[in-house]
mmCIF file of C-alpha atoms in Angstrom:
data_model
loop_
_atom_site.group_PDB
_atom_site.id
_atom_site.type_symbol
_atom_site.label_atom_id
_atom_site.label_comp_id
_atom_site.label_asym_id
_atom_site.label_seq_id
_atom_site.Cartn_x
_atom_site.Cartn_y
_atom_site.Cartn_z
ATOM 1 C CA MET A 1 86.199 104.252 111.095
ATOM 2 C CA ASP A 2 86.915 106.531 113.627
ATOM 3 C CA GLY A 3 89.005 103.788 115.960
ATOM 4 C CA GLU A 4 90.841 103.439 112.587
ATOM 5 C CA ARG A 5 91.549 107.052 112.068
ATOM 6 C CA MET A 6 92.804 107.520 115.460
ATOM 7 C CA SER A 7 95.213 104.376 115.513
ATOM 8 C CA VAL A 8 96.555 104.240 112.195
ATOM 9 C CA HIS A 9 96.267 107.880 110.561
ATOM 10 C CA PRO A 10 97.776 111.039 112.290
ATOM 11 C CA PRO A 11 95.638 113.167 114.655
ATOM 12 C CA GLN A 12 94.507 116.525 112.619
ATOM 13 C CA LEU A 13 96.581 118.485 115.694
ATOM 14 C CA TYR A 14 100.145 117.330 116.108
ATOM 15 C CA PRO A 15 101.637 120.402 117.628
ATOM 16 C CA ALA A 16 105.366 119.013 117.089
ATOM 17 C CA TYR A 17 104.198 119.584 113.455
ATOM 18 C CA ARG A 18 103.738 123.360 113.594
ATOM 19 C CA SER A 19 101.924 124.144 110.614
ATOM 20 C CA THR A 20 98.809 121.956 112.036
ATOM 21 C CA VAL A 21 98.127 124.273 115.182
ATOM 22 C CA LEU A 22 96.068 126.835 113.155
ATOM 23 C CA ARG A 23 95.174 124.653 110.451
ATOM 24 C CA ALA A 24 93.692 121.410 112.230
ATOM 25 C CA PRO A 25 90.120 121.252 112.213
ATOM 26 C CA SER A 26 89.082 121.594 116.227
ATOM 27 C CA ARG A 27 85.807 119.520 115.975
ATOM 28 C CA PRO A 28 85.805 115.821 115.681
ATOM 29 C CA LEU A 29 84.765 114.486 112.042
ATOM 30 C CA ILE A 30 81.347 113.822 111.556
ATOM 31 C CA PRO A 31 80.525 110.050 110.896
ATOM 32 C CA LEU A 32 79.114 109.461 107.479
ATOM 33 C CA LYS A 33 77.589 106.265 106.362
ATOM 34 C CA PRO A 34 78.742 105.758 102.867
ATOM 35 C CA THR A 35 76.320 106.440 100.297
ATOM 36 C CA LEU A 36 76.463 106.536 96.442
ATOM 37 C CA SER A 37 78.668 109.613 96.672
ATOM 38 C CA GLU A 38 81.613 108.070 98.550
ATOM 39 C CA ILE A 39 81.665 104.789 97.268
ATOM 40 C CA THR A 40 82.120 105.952 93.692
ATOM 41 C CA GLY A 41 85.208 108.279 92.414
ATOM 42 C CA PRO A 42 87.352 109.278 89.550
ATOM 43 C CA LEU A 43 88.651 106.941 87.294
ATOM 44 C CA PHE A 44 91.634 107.605 85.065
ATOM 45 C CA GLY A 45 92.987 105.516 82.196
ATOM 46 C CA GLU A 46 95.959 105.322 79.809
ATOM 47 C CA GLU A 47 94.914 108.758 78.181
ATOM 48 C CA THR A 48 96.031 110.477 81.527
ATOM 49 C CA LEU A 49 99.826 109.230 81.202
ATOM 50 C CA GLY A 50 102.694 110.977 79.054
ATOM 51 C CA PRO A 51 105.302 109.170 77.543
ATOM 52 C CA PHE A 52 108.112 109.131 80.582
ATOM 53 C CA ASP A 53 105.801 109.591 83.600
ATOM 54 C CA ASP A 54 106.565 106.535 85.243
ATOM 55 C CA ASP A 55 110.627 107.173 84.724
ATOM 56 C CA LEU A 56 111.589 110.614 86.274
ATOM 57 C CA THR A 57 114.872 109.943 85.113
ATOM 58 C CA ARG A 58 113.777 110.500 81.439
ATOM 59 C CA GLN A 59 112.040 113.228 81.487
ATOM 60 C CA HIS A 60 114.659 115.837 80.191
ATOM 61 C CA ALA A 61 117.485 115.942 77.652
ATOM 62 C CA GLY A 62 119.999 114.536 80.099
ATOM 63 C CA GLU A 63 120.068 112.273 83.125
ATOM 64 C CA PRO A 64 119.726 113.929 86.606
ATOM 65 C CA GLN A 65 122.280 113.522 89.300
ATOM 66 C CA GLY A 66 121.765 111.255 92.030
ATOM 67 C CA GLN A 67 121.439 107.657 92.829
ATOM 68 C CA ARG A 68 118.767 106.036 90.273
ATOM 69 C CA ILE A 69 116.661 104.058 91.944
ATOM 70 C CA ILE A 70 113.420 101.783 91.461
ATOM 71 C CA VAL A 71 110.243 102.144 93.393
ATOM 72 C CA ALA A 72 107.627 99.746 93.258
ATOM 73 C CA GLY A 73 104.795 97.776 95.124
ATOM 74 C CA ARG A 74 101.400 96.308 95.040
ATOM 75 C CA VAL A 75 98.095 98.623 96.018
ATOM 76 C CA THR A 76 95.805 96.718 97.975
ATOM 77 C CA ASP A 77 92.563 97.135 99.899
ATOM 78 C CA GLY A 78 92.444 96.113 103.453
ATOM 79 C CA GLY A 79 91.265 92.859 102.646
ATOM 80 C CA GLY A 80 94.415 92.108 100.604
ATOM 81 C CA GLN A 81 92.741 92.309 96.913
ATOM 82 C CA PRO A 82 94.848 94.138 94.513
ATOM 83 C CA ILE A 83 93.470 97.623 93.390
ATOM 84 C CA PRO A 84 94.054 97.266 89.431
ATOM 85 C CA HIS A 85 94.230 100.258 86.803
ATOM 86 C CA THR A 86 94.305 102.999 89.459
ATOM 87 C CA LEU A 87 96.267 106.282 89.337
ATOM 88 C CA VAL A 88 99.538 106.396 91.273
ATOM 89 C CA GLU A 89 101.045 110.122 91.417
ATOM 90 C CA VAL A 90 104.259 110.989 92.734
ATOM 91 C CA TRP A 91 106.589 114.099 93.482
ATOM 92 C CA GLN A 92 109.667 114.755 95.616
ATOM 93 C CA ALA A 93 112.776 116.720 95.658
ATOM 94 C CA ASN A 94 115.766 116.447 93.423
ATOM 95 C CA ALA A 95 119.284 114.739 94.827
ATOM 96 C CA ALA A 96 120.452 117.850 96.462
ATOM 97 C CA GLY A 97 117.155 118.228 98.539
ATOM 98 C CA ARG A 98 115.673 120.838 96.263
ATOM 99 C CA TYR A 99 112.072 120.938 94.830
ATOM 100 C CA ALA A 100 111.314 122.063 91.156
ATOM 101 C CA HIS A 101 109.002 124.575 92.841
ATOM 102 C CA GLU A 102 109.127 128.576 93.326
ATOM 103 C CA ALA A 103 108.286 128.065 96.708
ATOM 104 C CA ASP A 104 111.366 126.223 97.612
ATOM 105 C CA LYS A 105 113.959 128.573 99.076
ATOM 106 C CA HIS A 106 116.333 125.939 100.105
ATOM 107 C CA ALA A 107 120.183 126.750 99.068
ATOM 108 C CA ALA A 108 120.718 123.527 97.328
ATOM 109 C CA PRO A 109 120.998 123.365 93.462
ATOM 110 C CA LEU A 110 118.250 122.633 90.978
ATOM 111 C CA ASP A 111 118.852 120.109 88.765
ATOM 112 C CA PRO A 112 118.015 121.146 84.983
ATOM 113 C CA ASN A 113 117.389 117.421 84.060
ATOM 114 C CA PHE A 114 114.790 116.381 86.958
ATOM 115 C CA THR A 115 111.428 117.869 87.483
ATOM 116 C CA GLY A 116 110.151 115.422 90.264
ATOM 117 C CA GLY A 117 106.883 114.412 89.082
ATOM 118 C CA GLY A 118 105.593 111.196 87.905
ATOM 119 C CA ARG A 119 102.292 109.088 87.563
ATOM 120 C CA CYS A 120 101.468 105.712 86.374
ATOM 121 C CA LEU A 121 98.251 103.099 86.865
ATOM 122 C CA THR A 122 98.718 99.947 88.635
ATOM 123 C CA ASP A 123 98.788 96.931 86.275
ATOM 124 C CA GLY A 124 95.818 94.099 86.777
ATOM 125 C CA GLU A 125 97.413 92.802 89.472
ATOM 126 C CA GLY A 126 97.736 96.256 91.351
ATOM 127 C CA ARG A 127 101.376 96.605 90.976
ATOM 128 C CA TYR A 128 102.947 99.938 90.070
ATOM 129 C CA ARG A 129 106.696 100.728 89.236
ATOM 130 C CA PHE A 130 108.749 104.168 89.114
ATOM 131 C CA THR A 131 112.145 104.743 88.132
ATOM 132 C CA THR A 132 113.807 107.954 89.661
ATOM 133 C CA ILE A 133 116.701 109.101 91.567
ATOM 134 C CA LYS A 134 116.845 109.159 95.617
ATOM 135 C CA PRO A 135 115.624 112.351 96.888
ATOM 136 C CA GLY A 136 117.750 114.246 98.966
ATOM 137 C CA ALA A 137 116.791 115.356 102.653
ATOM 138 C CA TYR A 138 116.254 119.207 103.092
ATOM 139 C CA PRO A 139 116.232 121.568 106.193
ATOM 140 C CA TRP A 140 112.552 123.015 107.133
ATOM 141 C CA ALA A 141 111.889 125.707 109.407
ATOM 142 C CA ASN A 142 109.609 123.775 112.078
ATOM 143 C CA HIS A 143 112.102 123.514 114.636
ATOM 144 C CA PRO A 144 115.789 124.514 115.292
ATOM 145 C CA ASN A 145 117.788 122.489 112.927
ATOM 146 C CA ALA A 146 114.948 120.530 111.517
ATOM 147 C CA TRP A 147 115.596 118.417 108.540
ATOM 148 C CA ARG A 148 113.150 116.366 106.516
ATOM 149 C CA PRO A 149 114.276 112.930 105.866
ATOM 150 C CA ALA A 150 114.500 111.740 102.268
ATOM 151 C CA HIS A 151 110.895 111.036 101.030
ATOM 152 C CA ILE A 152 108.548 110.734 97.687
ATOM 153 C CA HIS A 153 105.061 111.999 98.121
ATOM 154 C CA PHE A 154 102.366 109.602 96.646
ATOM 155 C CA SER A 155 98.904 110.410 95.855
ATOM 156 C CA LEU A 156 96.442 107.618 95.174
ATOM 157 C CA PHE A 157 92.675 107.568 94.118
ATOM 158 C CA GLY A 158 91.534 103.948 94.380
ATOM 159 C CA PRO A 159 87.974 102.609 93.505
ATOM 160 C CA SER A 160 86.205 105.287 95.099
ATOM 161 C CA HIS A 161 86.165 108.946 96.962
ATOM 162 C CA ALA A 162 86.440 107.222 100.392
ATOM 163 C CA SER A 163 89.659 105.728 99.283
ATOM 164 C CA ARG A 164 91.610 108.724 98.442
ATOM 165 C CA LEU A 165 94.839 108.899 99.886
ATOM 166 C CA ILE A 166 97.897 111.271 100.365
ATOM 167 C CA THR A 167 100.894 109.889 102.109
ATOM 168 C CA GLN A 168 104.770 109.921 101.809
ATOM 169 C CA MET A 169 107.269 107.160 101.411
ATOM 170 C CA TYR A 170 110.458 107.196 103.424
ATOM 171 C CA PHE A 171 113.645 104.857 102.792
ATOM 172 C CA GLU A 172 114.659 102.114 105.470
ATOM 173 C CA GLY A 173 117.815 103.188 107.364
ATOM 174 C CA ASP A 174 117.622 106.906 107.287
ATOM 175 C CA PRO A 175 118.867 108.444 110.420
ATOM 176 C CA LEU A 176 116.241 111.371 110.387
ATOM 177 C CA LEU A 177 113.261 109.374 110.365
ATOM 178 C CA ARG A 178 113.189 109.295 114.298
ATOM 179 C CA TYR A 179 113.418 113.383 114.418
ATOM 180 C CA ASP A 180 110.660 113.847 111.546
ATOM 181 C CA PRO A 181 107.329 114.827 113.340
ATOM 182 C CA ILE A 182 105.404 114.424 110.208
ATOM 183 C CA LEU A 183 106.053 110.590 110.235
ATOM 184 C CA GLU A 184 106.227 110.604 114.053
ATOM 185 C CA SER A 185 102.340 112.115 113.938
ATOM 186 C CA VAL A 186 101.603 108.519 112.804
ATOM 187 C CA PRO A 187 100.745 107.110 116.433
ATOM 188 C CA ASP A 188 100.989 103.460 115.886
ATOM 189 C CA PRO A 189 104.720 102.548 115.629
ATOM 190 C CA THR A 190 103.410 99.449 113.381
ATOM 191 C CA ALA A 191 101.475 101.791 111.103
ATOM 192 C CA ARG A 192 104.670 104.058 110.964
ATOM 193 C CA GLU A 193 106.805 101.338 109.773
ATOM 194 C CA CYS A 194 104.461 100.976 106.777
ATOM 195 C CA LEU A 195 105.484 104.302 105.439
ATOM 196 C CA VAL A 196 109.106 103.270 105.433
ATOM 197 C CA ALA A 197 110.334 101.384 101.927
ATOM 198 C CA ALA A 198 112.351 98.239 102.269
ATOM 199 C CA PHE A 199 115.722 97.983 100.003
ATOM 200 C CA ASP A 200 115.059 95.187 97.862
ATOM 201 C CA THR A 201 117.328 92.785 96.087
ATOM 202 C CA ASP A 202 114.864 91.389 93.978
ATOM 203 C CA LEU A 203 113.834 94.852 92.581
ATOM 204 C CA THR A 204 117.398 96.011 92.337
ATOM 205 C CA GLU A 205 118.627 95.834 88.645
ATOM 206 C CA GLU A 206 122.060 94.761 88.552
ATOM 207 C CA GLY A 207 124.546 97.376 87.037
ATOM 208 C CA TRP A 208 121.651 99.685 87.017
ATOM 209 C CA ALA A 209 119.380 100.543 89.789
ATOM 210 C CA LEU A 210 118.817 99.799 93.562
ATOM 211 C CA GLY A 211 115.424 98.478 94.476
ATOM 212 C CA TYR A 212 112.638 99.889 97.239
ATOM 213 C CA ARG A 213 109.581 97.990 97.744
ATOM 214 C CA PHE A 214 106.694 100.367 98.847
ATOM 215 C CA ASP A 215 103.345 98.469 98.938
ATOM 216 C CA ILE A 216 100.150 100.585 99.831
ATOM 217 C CA VAL A 217 96.924 99.578 101.574
ATOM 218 C CA LEU A 218 93.723 101.587 100.805
ATOM 219 C CA GLY A 219 91.253 102.053 103.176
ATOM 220 C CA GLY A 220 87.376 102.819 102.240
ATOM 221 C CA PRO A 221 83.927 101.440 102.688
ATOM 222 C CA GLY A 222 84.243 97.874 102.622
ATOM 223 C CA ALA A 223 87.807 97.488 102.499
ATOM 224 C CA THR A 224 88.295 98.104 106.106
ATOM 225 C CA PRO A 225 89.829 95.144 108.227
ATOM 226 C CA SER A 226 87.420 93.866 110.807
ATOM 227 C CA GLU A 227 88.748 94.333 114.729
ATOM 228 C CA ASP A 228 89.195 90.631 114.982
ATOM 229 C CA ALA A 229 91.136 89.759 112.042
ATOM 230 C CA MET B 1 94.172 88.283 105.065
ATOM 231 C CA THR B 2 93.720 91.889 106.143
ATOM 232 C CA ALA B 3 96.531 94.689 106.303
ATOM 233 C CA LEU B 4 96.662 98.125 108.024
ATOM 234 C CA PRO B 5 95.650 101.197 105.923
ATOM 235 C CA THR B 6 98.530 103.081 104.757
ATOM 236 C CA PRO B 7 98.516 106.136 107.282
ATOM 237 C CA SER B 8 98.106 109.517 105.475
ATOM 238 C CA GLN B 9 100.306 112.342 105.249
ATOM 239 C CA THR B 10 100.762 115.939 104.468
ATOM 240 C CA VAL B 11 100.562 116.868 100.940
ATOM 241 C CA GLY B 12 103.047 119.410 102.070
ATOM 242 C CA PRO B 13 103.365 122.656 100.129
ATOM 243 C CA PHE B 14 105.073 121.495 96.794
ATOM 244 C CA PHE B 15 102.624 119.428 95.388
ATOM 245 C CA ALA B 16 102.238 121.548 91.985
ATOM 246 C CA ILE B 17 104.964 119.733 90.383
ATOM 247 C CA MET B 18 102.390 117.108 89.911
ATOM 248 C CA THR B 19 99.149 118.625 89.627
ATOM 249 C CA ALA B 20 99.260 119.006 85.765
ATOM 250 C CA LEU B 21 96.521 116.413 85.873
ATOM 251 C CA GLY B 22 93.062 117.854 86.255
ATOM 252 C CA SER B 23 91.384 121.148 85.815
ATOM 253 C CA ASN B 24 89.402 123.617 87.685
ATOM 254 C CA GLU B 25 86.980 123.410 84.635
ATOM 255 C CA LEU B 26 84.964 120.651 84.989
ATOM 256 C CA VAL B 27 83.194 121.972 82.124
ATOM 257 C CA ALA B 28 83.772 124.941 79.600
ATOM 258 C CA PRO B 29 82.747 128.250 80.667
ATOM 259 C CA GLY B 30 79.495 128.788 78.871
ATOM 260 C CA ALA B 31 78.942 125.209 78.438
ATOM 261 C CA PRO B 32 74.861 124.436 78.968
ATOM 262 C CA GLY B 33 74.181 124.726 82.897
ATOM 263 C CA ALA B 34 78.045 126.068 83.372
ATOM 264 C CA MET B 35 78.046 127.919 86.844
ATOM 265 C CA GLU B 36 80.845 128.861 88.918
ATOM 266 C CA ILE B 37 81.978 128.006 92.448
ATOM 267 C CA HIS B 38 84.538 130.031 94.152
ATOM 268 C CA GLY B 39 85.693 130.754 97.903
ATOM 269 C CA GLN B 40 88.543 131.013 99.784
ATOM 270 C CA VAL B 41 90.202 128.815 102.258
ATOM 271 C CA PHE B 42 91.030 130.454 105.908
ATOM 272 C CA ASP B 43 92.977 128.710 108.779
ATOM 273 C CA GLY B 44 92.063 129.419 112.764
ATOM 274 C CA ALA B 45 93.581 132.730 112.704
ATOM 275 C CA GLY B 46 91.215 133.985 109.954
ATOM 276 C CA ASP B 47 94.328 133.948 107.458
ATOM 277 C CA PRO B 48 94.015 132.804 103.925
ATOM 278 C CA VAL B 49 95.303 129.227 103.245
ATOM 279 C CA GLY B 50 97.433 129.877 99.919
ATOM 280 C CA ASP B 51 98.890 126.806 99.294
ATOM 281 C CA ALA B 52 95.805 124.101 99.597
ATOM 282 C CA LEU B 53 94.653 121.567 96.851
ATOM 283 C CA ILE B 54 90.890 121.190 96.681
ATOM 284 C CA GLU B 55 89.376 118.341 94.802
ATOM 285 C CA LEU B 56 85.649 117.893 93.504
ATOM 286 C CA TRP B 57 84.003 114.887 93.074
ATOM 287 C CA GLN B 58 80.510 114.919 91.827
ATOM 288 C CA ALA B 59 77.550 113.351 89.536
ATOM 289 C CA ASN B 60 76.342 115.093 86.409
ATOM 290 C CA ARG B 61 73.427 117.059 85.802
ATOM 291 C CA ALA B 62 70.868 113.803 85.712
ATOM 292 C CA GLY B 63 72.738 112.996 89.161
ATOM 293 C CA ARG B 64 74.773 110.132 87.748
ATOM 294 C CA TYR B 65 77.924 109.393 88.778
ATOM 295 C CA ALA B 66 80.577 108.453 85.947
ATOM 296 C CA HIS B 67 81.663 105.272 87.865
ATOM 297 C CA PRO B 68 80.715 101.430 87.452
ATOM 298 C CA ALA B 69 78.797 101.396 90.987
ATOM 299 C CA ASP B 70 76.333 103.853 89.624
ATOM 300 C CA ASP B 71 74.555 101.569 87.301
ATOM 301 C CA ARG B 72 71.211 103.650 87.183
ATOM 302 C CA GLU B 73 69.769 104.157 83.830
ATOM 303 C CA LEU B 74 70.407 107.856 83.842
ATOM 304 C CA LEU B 75 72.206 109.893 80.917
ATOM 305 C CA LEU B 76 75.980 109.636 81.071
ATOM 306 C CA ASP B 77 77.802 112.472 79.359
ATOM 307 C CA PRO B 78 80.909 111.059 77.800
ATOM 308 C CA ASP B 79 82.603 114.774 78.226
ATOM 309 C CA PHE B 80 82.078 114.998 82.125
ATOM 310 C CA THR B 81 84.251 113.051 84.397
ATOM 311 C CA GLY B 82 82.918 114.936 87.624
ATOM 312 C CA TRP B 83 86.129 115.186 89.055
ATOM 313 C CA GLY B 84 88.291 118.376 89.428
ATOM 314 C CA ARG B 85 91.251 119.902 91.031
ATOM 315 C CA CYS B 86 92.488 123.263 92.037
ATOM 316 C CA HIS B 87 95.094 124.914 93.995
ATOM 317 C CA THR B 88 94.369 127.979 96.014
ATOM 318 C CA ARG B 89 95.995 131.340 95.346
ATOM 319 C CA PRO B 90 97.987 133.334 97.951
ATOM 320 C CA ASP B 91 94.719 135.005 98.898
ATOM 321 C CA GLY B 92 93.410 131.339 99.647
ATOM 322 C CA SER B 93 91.083 131.750 96.753
ATOM 323 C CA PHE B 94 89.831 128.891 94.544
ATOM 324 C CA ARG B 95 87.513 128.679 91.555
ATOM 325 C CA PHE B 96 85.682 126.284 89.708
ATOM 326 C CA ILE B 97 83.373 126.155 86.533
ATOM 327 C CA THR B 98 80.964 123.130 86.656
ATOM 328 C CA VAL B 99 77.435 122.202 86.653
ATOM 329 C CA LYS B 100 74.991 121.526 89.440
ATOM 330 C CA PRO B 101 74.588 117.586 89.992
ATOM 331 C CA GLY B 102 71.208 116.192 90.021
ATOM 332 C CA PRO B 103 70.153 114.482 93.066
ATOM 333 C CA VAL B 104 71.583 111.045 94.021
ATOM 334 C CA PRO B 105 70.393 108.317 96.166
ATOM 335 C CA GLY B 106 70.865 108.143 99.594
ATOM 336 C CA ASP B 107 70.477 105.766 102.365
ATOM 337 C CA GLY B 108 67.214 103.669 101.796
ATOM 338 C CA GLU B 109 64.789 105.184 99.412
ATOM 339 C CA VAL B 110 65.726 108.857 100.395
ATOM 340 C CA LEU B 111 67.167 111.044 97.750
ATOM 341 C CA GLN B 112 69.964 113.149 98.736
ATOM 342 C CA ALA B 113 70.038 116.835 97.896
ATOM 343 C CA PRO B 114 72.308 118.105 95.163
ATOM 344 C CA HIS B 115 75.674 118.166 96.525
ATOM 345 C CA ILE B 116 79.563 117.990 95.611
ATOM 346 C CA ASN B 117 82.032 116.014 97.504
ATOM 347 C CA VAL B 118 85.101 117.871 98.429
ATOM 348 C CA SER B 119 88.633 116.856 99.470
ATOM 349 C CA VAL B 120 90.911 119.366 100.960
ATOM 350 C CA PHE B 121 94.724 118.986 101.290
ATOM 351 C CA ALA B 122 97.355 121.242 102.748
ATOM 352 C CA ARG B 123 100.755 121.824 104.430
ATOM 353 C CA GLY B 124 99.399 121.367 107.975
ATOM 354 C CA LEU B 125 96.528 118.860 107.333
ATOM 355 C CA LEU B 126 98.102 115.369 107.767
ATOM 356 C CA ASN B 127 94.990 113.938 106.695
ATOM 357 C CA ARG B 128 92.710 114.555 103.730
ATOM 358 C CA LEU B 129 89.737 116.749 104.916
ATOM 359 C CA ALA B 130 86.405 115.567 103.427
ATOM 360 C CA THR B 131 83.291 118.021 103.020
ATOM 361 C CA ARG B 132 80.516 118.666 100.933
ATOM 362 C CA ILE B 133 79.146 121.468 98.832
ATOM 363 C CA TYR B 134 75.581 121.928 98.899
ATOM 364 C CA PHE B 135 73.323 124.814 97.310
ATOM 365 C CA GLY B 136 71.672 127.705 98.828
ATOM 366 C CA ASP B 137 68.824 127.659 96.297
ATOM 367 C CA GLU B 138 67.606 124.241 96.948
ATOM 368 C CA ALA B 139 66.256 124.742 100.179
ATOM 369 C CA ARG B 140 63.326 122.231 99.827
ATOM 370 C CA ALA B 141 65.874 119.651 98.868
ATOM 371 C CA ASN B 142 68.313 120.842 101.355
ATOM 372 C CA ALA B 143 65.731 120.316 104.210
ATOM 373 C CA ALA B 144 64.920 116.497 103.519
ATOM 374 C CA ASP B 145 68.581 115.583 103.026
ATOM 375 C CA PRO B 146 69.395 112.793 105.259
ATOM 376 C CA VAL B 147 73.234 114.019 105.672
ATOM 377 C CA LEU B 148 72.141 117.718 106.397
ATOM 378 C CA VAL B 149 69.388 116.984 108.835
ATOM 379 C CA ALA B 150 71.437 115.382 111.006
ATOM 380 C CA LEU B 151 73.762 117.904 111.729
ATOM 381 C CA GLY B 152 73.658 120.767 113.842
ATOM 382 C CA ASP B 153 72.729 124.395 112.691
ATOM 383 C CA ASP B 154 76.433 125.829 112.444
ATOM 384 C CA ALA B 155 77.522 122.520 110.965
ATOM 385 C CA ARG B 156 74.751 122.310 108.053
ATOM 386 C CA GLU B 157 75.124 126.124 107.637
ATOM 387 C CA SER B 158 78.802 125.763 106.756
ATOM 388 C CA LEU B 159 78.156 123.190 103.890
ATOM 389 C CA ILE B 160 75.745 125.613 102.040
ATOM 390 C CA ALA B 161 76.932 127.513 99.338
ATOM 391 C CA ALA B 162 75.466 130.813 98.951
ATOM 392 C CA PRO B 163 74.380 132.291 95.408
ATOM 393 C CA ASP B 164 76.744 135.105 94.583
ATOM 394 C CA GLY B 165 75.615 136.625 91.406
ATOM 395 C CA PRO B 166 74.183 134.806 88.348
ATOM 396 C CA SER B 167 75.283 131.263 88.065
ATOM 397 C CA ALA B 168 77.743 131.349 90.712
ATOM 398 C CA PHE B 169 78.036 130.037 94.391
ATOM 399 C CA ARG B 170 80.248 131.329 97.185
ATOM 400 C CA PHE B 171 81.507 128.547 99.207
ATOM 401 C CA ASP B 172 84.223 129.340 101.844
ATOM 402 C CA ILE B 173 86.171 126.630 103.680
ATOM 403 C CA ARG B 174 87.277 127.364 107.299
ATOM 404 C CA LEU B 175 89.653 124.653 108.720
ATOM 405 C CA GLN B 176 89.154 126.089 112.270
ATOM 406 C CA GLY B 177 87.708 128.084 114.495
ATOM 407 C CA GLU B 178 83.909 129.408 115.181
ATOM 408 C CA ARG B 179 82.686 129.211 111.809
ATOM 409 C CA GLU B 180 84.545 125.956 111.255
ATOM 410 C CA THR B 181 83.536 124.052 107.979
ATOM 411 C CA ALA B 182 82.047 120.603 108.926
ATOM 412 C CA PHE B 183 84.397 117.720 107.939
ATOM 413 C CA PHE B 184 83.239 113.867 107.317
ATOM 414 C CA ALA B 185 84.771 110.727 108.274
ATOM 415 C CA ILE B 186 84.218 108.795 105.322
#
């Protein structure tokens, strides 16, 4: 697990992302052999969901500004098995690159028709699907002329406490990707690539919305690929 | 077929857009056995972390997790999911109302002391930090807990919530520095 954490997940301390400097734990994580506490975790059902939780373009009286997109994919474990009926949460900035959050002071307009939060459950085959608008890039104070590439935050639970994951999805072809220390903190370029959603003509709906595919693989006990596989 | 796990990324500062789900009250205040767990999150400079997201996952009072992998014949409470979520205030503080979980099985025959599993997310944390809350009034169970006994004194101490008034415990989370909380690779 330590090896996996080092190669796939970012390090705790990544000074180019300034906020890690005073927040990253300085001691190595303590290995913990999975017990019932780690192999169980919260489960969520349909009662968790509101009517337009999977369509971020229909949560207000009017339609939000921006490029309408469909983001969809499959949630699997490391062995390729689908994770059915698991909760997927998303949040994002609006098309202008502004979050509907009081702490976001970026001088870009709020959109009265866009909050930017959504959730859904995967189906029996581990598939999820959101309709939303493409978020805008936005400046942040990390370094001179720093801009976050367009991204959507994803929160996943999977089957256990151990499989809990929060991550970010980026968009293929974004020129800001290579300047972003948060994405660049993932040490392995192949793993980094997993966070970049590909434009997908099959998901694209004619005359309606562009499609992006983002598949997610959750770790956790029993789901870690073996070294020789 | 095997695949690389999707890498973790920071929760960032704006997660409140989606936190309408979940509550810091796993049980109603005043429910049988209800207790408060409160504390603060601090960074390496000792400053409060006012934009952290804390999640709890725990067994019920009988020691049973509301999950199919726990099929022991212990009482399940349909109203208790064992999951809660809370974001810190500007002073780094958080507060949960819950019940003390019963003991749960560990590796082999040994029971683990009552504990709550904790996930910490925040801007500046590229990965979820996993820790556990144990209870200061469970000295005997703690002394026999297989996870606690394997830790050094400082790490063990960092996981034990101190009784703080009637039916209340204090559990501070120090992300970095001298009294750094013990975090687990799970």
